[in-house]
């Protein structure tokens, strides 16, 4: 009887351990403090509202600086985050939707009078919303692209888009960059 009891306890402990480890794996890795939540489905909630953007984009011979307005809102019971941007030089929309099966966001940028940009995947990395994709540079090279949203407060944040043409060994930082300042209070995120 003692052998059966010992085996039963060992099996029970193994099942409990495996169950606890699977439960731990299903939980967010870190608790995020501040505006960005640990729940990846809500990682873009900070963007809801209207923003003034100050862009500073790199070019071979310098920078182009300009202003834009961004209106961000949710649709479809909060399952889609829509970002409309209008500037003197461009206008377009970004669609973001959370894929619960992948545990990440699917992001698509559509400039007006153009075509879809390559698909973008996004997730929380150390409590920072990060978007990643590959696209062709103006010179025709393929670049790994990493976009980060940083310095997030209730009324401001920064957008950094870095490019790497050597497979991620080195990064050209802030190829596209803007600082956002809130114009109005957000509507409640769904």
Tab-separated table of C-alpha atoms in Angstrom:
chain	number	residue	atom	x	y	z
A	1	UNK	CA	0.000	0.000	0.000
A	2	UNK	CA	2.890	2.366	0.812
A	3	UNK	CA	4.288	1.941	-2.737
A	4	UNK	CA	0.917	2.732	-4.304
A	5	UNK	CA	0.546	5.801	-2.062
A	6	UNK	CA	4.063	7.026	-2.969
A	7	UNK	CA	3.425	6.549	-6.706
A	8	UNK	CA	0.039	8.251	-6.411
A	9	UNK	CA	1.624	11.217	-4.609
A	10	UNK	CA	4.427	11.416	-7.161
A	11	UNK	CA	1.953	11.378	-10.067
A	12	UNK	CA	-0.256	13.930	-8.296
A	13	UNK	CA	2.713	16.220	-7.650
A	14	UNK	CA	3.855	15.879	-11.278
A	15	UNK	CA	0.376	16.744	-12.553
A	16	UNK	CA	0.146	19.678	-10.149
A	17	UNK	CA	3.587	20.917	-11.214
A	18	UNK	CA	2.791	20.609	-14.927
A	19	UNK	CA	-0.562	22.300	-14.436
A	20	UNK	CA	1.049	25.137	-12.485
A	21	UNK	CA	3.782	25.565	-15.095
A	22	UNK	CA	1.207	25.687	-17.902
A	23	UNK	CA	-0.836	28.205	-15.918
A	24	UNK	CA	2.294	30.289	-15.333
A	25	UNK	CA	3.106	30.153	-19.052
A	26	UNK	CA	-0.362	31.467	-19.860
A	27	UNK	CA	0.091	34.489	-17.596
A	28	UNK	CA	1.861	37.687	-18.729
A	29	UNK	CA	5.602	37.479	-18.094
A	30	UNK	CA	5.912	40.770	-16.271
A	31	UNK	CA	3.635	43.191	-14.556
A	32	UNK	CA	3.700	46.511	-16.361
A	33	UNK	CA	3.566	49.655	-14.258
A	34	UNK	CA	2.045	52.800	-15.656
A	35	UNK	CA	-0.102	53.417	-18.711
A	36	UNK	CA	0.671	50.228	-20.686
A	37	UNK	CA	-1.102	47.194	-19.265
A	38	UNK	CA	0.361	43.694	-18.955
A	39	UNK	CA	-2.625	42.436	-20.958
A	40	UNK	CA	-1.379	42.415	-24.571
A	41	UNK	CA	-4.935	42.812	-25.910
A	42	UNK	CA	-4.990	46.302	-24.388
A	43	UNK	CA	-1.441	47.413	-25.228
A	44	UNK	CA	-2.686	50.125	-27.613
A	45	UNK	CA	-5.324	51.579	-25.275
A	46	UNK	CA	-2.958	54.465	-24.482
A	47	UNK	CA	-3.311	55.673	-28.091
A	48	UNK	CA	-7.095	56.173	-28.000
A	49	UNK	CA	-7.873	59.862	-28.611
A	50	UNK	CA	-6.652	62.704	-30.816
A	51	UNK	CA	-2.953	63.574	-30.990
A	52	UNK	CA	-0.738	66.264	-32.479
A	53	UNK	CA	2.355	64.611	-33.970
A	54	UNK	CA	5.733	66.202	-34.624
A	55	UNK	CA	7.489	63.988	-37.195
A	56	UNK	CA	11.250	63.958	-37.815
A	57	UNK	CA	12.165	61.545	-40.620
A	58	UNK	CA	15.696	60.697	-41.766
A	59	UNK	CA	16.778	60.983	-45.373
A	60	UNK	CA	20.228	60.535	-46.929
A	61	UNK	CA	20.864	64.262	-46.919
A	62	UNK	CA	19.213	65.189	-43.619
A	63	UNK	CA	15.821	65.257	-41.970
A	64	UNK	CA	12.290	66.271	-42.868
A	65	UNK	CA	10.238	67.700	-40.023
A	66	UNK	CA	6.496	68.211	-40.231
A	67	UNK	CA	3.290	68.096	-38.216
A	68	UNK	CA	0.382	65.659	-38.435
A	69	UNK	CA	-2.822	64.881	-36.578
A	70	UNK	CA	-3.715	61.365	-35.478
A	71	UNK	CA	-7.201	60.252	-34.460
A	72	UNK	CA	-7.241	56.840	-32.790
A	73	UNK	CA	-10.394	54.965	-31.847
A	74	UNK	CA	-11.731	51.454	-31.414
A	75	UNK	CA	-14.250	49.623	-33.578
A	76	UNK	CA	-16.038	46.273	-33.440
A	77	UNK	CA	-16.397	46.210	-29.627
A	78	UNK	CA	-12.742	47.133	-29.169
A	79	UNK	CA	-11.393	44.336	-31.382
A	80	UNK	CA	-9.976	46.823	-33.905
A	81	UNK	CA	-7.902	49.919	-33.152
A	82	UNK	CA	-8.019	52.398	-36.042
A	83	UNK	CA	-5.452	55.193	-36.379
A	84	UNK	CA	-6.116	57.918	-38.964
A	85	UNK	CA	-3.150	60.193	-39.729
A	86	UNK	CA	-3.227	63.350	-41.802
A	87	UNK	CA	-0.203	65.518	-42.639
A	88	UNK	CA	0.716	67.907	-45.422
A	89	UNK	CA	2.804	65.165	-47.089
A	90	UNK	CA	0.657	62.076	-46.520
A	91	UNK	CA	-2.540	60.663	-45.121
A	92	UNK	CA	-3.518	57.123	-44.293
A	93	UNK	CA	-4.878	54.673	-41.764
A	94	UNK	CA	-3.414	51.971	-39.570
A	95	UNK	CA	-5.602	48.998	-38.678
A	96	UNK	CA	-4.646	46.971	-35.613
A	97	UNK	CA	-6.427	43.816	-34.446
A	98	UNK	CA	-5.432	41.370	-31.722
A	99	UNK	CA	-5.020	37.711	-32.724
A	100	UNK	CA	-5.658	35.822	-29.494
A	101	UNK	CA	-4.470	32.538	-31.045
A	102	UNK	CA	-1.047	34.013	-31.852
A	103	UNK	CA	-1.009	36.256	-28.775
A	104	UNK	CA	0.038	39.216	-30.893
A	105	UNK	CA	-1.362	42.089	-32.910
A	106	UNK	CA	-1.739	42.145	-36.681
A	107	UNK	CA	-1.039	45.656	-37.976
A	108	UNK	CA	-1.555	47.052	-41.494
A	109	UNK	CA	-0.717	50.566	-42.737
A	110	UNK	CA	-2.618	51.841	-45.765
A	111	UNK	CA	-1.476	55.194	-47.169
A	112	UNK	CA	-4.124	57.069	-49.151
A	113	UNK	CA	-3.830	56.667	-52.933
A	114	UNK	CA	-1.437	53.743	-52.505
A	115	UNK	CA	-1.382	50.071	-51.561
A	116	UNK	CA	-1.039	48.096	-48.339
A	117	UNK	CA	2.366	48.052	-46.729
A	118	UNK	CA	3.790	44.651	-45.690
A	119	UNK	CA	2.076	42.909	-42.749
A	120	UNK	CA	3.341	43.905	-39.327
A	121	UNK	CA	3.272	41.821	-36.137
A	122	UNK	CA	3.221	43.478	-32.736
A	123	UNK	CA	3.562	42.385	-29.131
A	124	UNK	CA	4.667	43.612	-25.726
A	125	UNK	CA	8.413	43.342	-25.118
A	126	UNK	CA	9.383	44.311	-21.574
A	127	UNK	CA	6.106	46.282	-21.294
A	128	UNK	CA	6.902	48.237	-24.476
A	129	UNK	CA	4.611	47.948	-27.517
A	130	UNK	CA	6.897	46.774	-30.359
A	131	UNK	CA	5.977	46.250	-34.023
A	132	UNK	CA	8.171	44.241	-36.438
A	133	UNK	CA	8.177	43.676	-40.194
A	134	UNK	CA	10.413	43.587	-43.281
A	135	UNK	CA	10.185	46.120	-46.097
A	136	UNK	CA	12.175	47.440	-49.036
A	137	UNK	CA	14.231	50.577	-48.453
A	138	UNK	CA	14.264	53.429	-50.995
A	139	UNK	CA	17.502	51.894	-52.367
A	140	UNK	CA	15.834	48.494	-52.860
A	141	UNK	CA	17.456	46.653	-49.941
A	142	UNK	CA	15.333	44.602	-47.563
A	143	UNK	CA	15.287	46.076	-44.092
A	144	UNK	CA	14.169	44.610	-40.809
A	145	UNK	CA	11.957	47.263	-39.257
A	146	UNK	CA	11.350	47.648	-35.526
A	147	UNK	CA	8.884	50.222	-34.196
A	148	UNK	CA	8.736	51.059	-30.485
A	149	UNK	CA	6.332	53.250	-28.522
A	150	UNK	CA	8.189	54.782	-25.563
A	151	UNK	CA	7.917	57.469	-22.891
A	152	UNK	CA	4.188	56.755	-22.624
A	153	UNK	CA	2.176	59.005	-20.328
A	154	UNK	CA	-1.516	59.919	-20.278
A	155	UNK	CA	-0.779	62.902	-22.549
A	156	UNK	CA	2.283	62.010	-24.620
A	157	UNK	CA	4.388	59.256	-26.150
A	158	UNK	CA	7.219	58.804	-28.651
A	159	UNK	CA	7.260	56.650	-31.809
A	160	UNK	CA	10.640	55.243	-32.907
A	161	UNK	CA	11.105	53.252	-36.123
A	162	UNK	CA	14.543	51.671	-36.534
A	163	UNK	CA	15.820	49.898	-39.671
A	164	UNK	CA	18.477	47.198	-40.085
A	165	UNK	CA	19.825	46.102	-43.475
A	166	UNK	CA	22.253	43.553	-41.988
A	167	UNK	CA	19.746	41.154	-40.454
A	168	UNK	CA	19.504	42.953	-37.119
A	169	UNK	CA	23.225	43.134	-36.275
A	170	UNK	CA	23.116	46.928	-36.293
A	171	UNK	CA	20.243	49.414	-36.355
A	172	UNK	CA	19.790	52.828	-37.920
A	173	UNK	CA	17.747	54.417	-35.141
A	174	UNK	CA	14.774	56.728	-35.552
A	175	UNK	CA	14.546	56.524	-39.347
A	176	UNK	CA	10.954	57.535	-38.701
A	177	UNK	CA	10.262	59.323	-35.433
A	178	UNK	CA	7.525	61.402	-33.904
A	179	UNK	CA	6.496	62.844	-30.579
A	180	UNK	CA	2.765	62.766	-29.817
A	181	UNK	CA	0.911	65.240	-27.602
A	182	UNK	CA	-2.696	64.582	-26.650
A	183	UNK	CA	-5.312	67.027	-27.961
A	184	UNK	CA	-8.355	65.570	-26.208
A	185	UNK	CA	-9.246	63.063	-23.549
A	186	UNK	CA	-9.760	59.555	-24.876
A	187	UNK	CA	-13.121	57.961	-25.277
A	188	UNK	CA	-13.314	54.908	-23.053
A	189	UNK	CA	-11.384	51.995	-24.536
A	190	UNK	CA	-13.531	48.930	-25.010
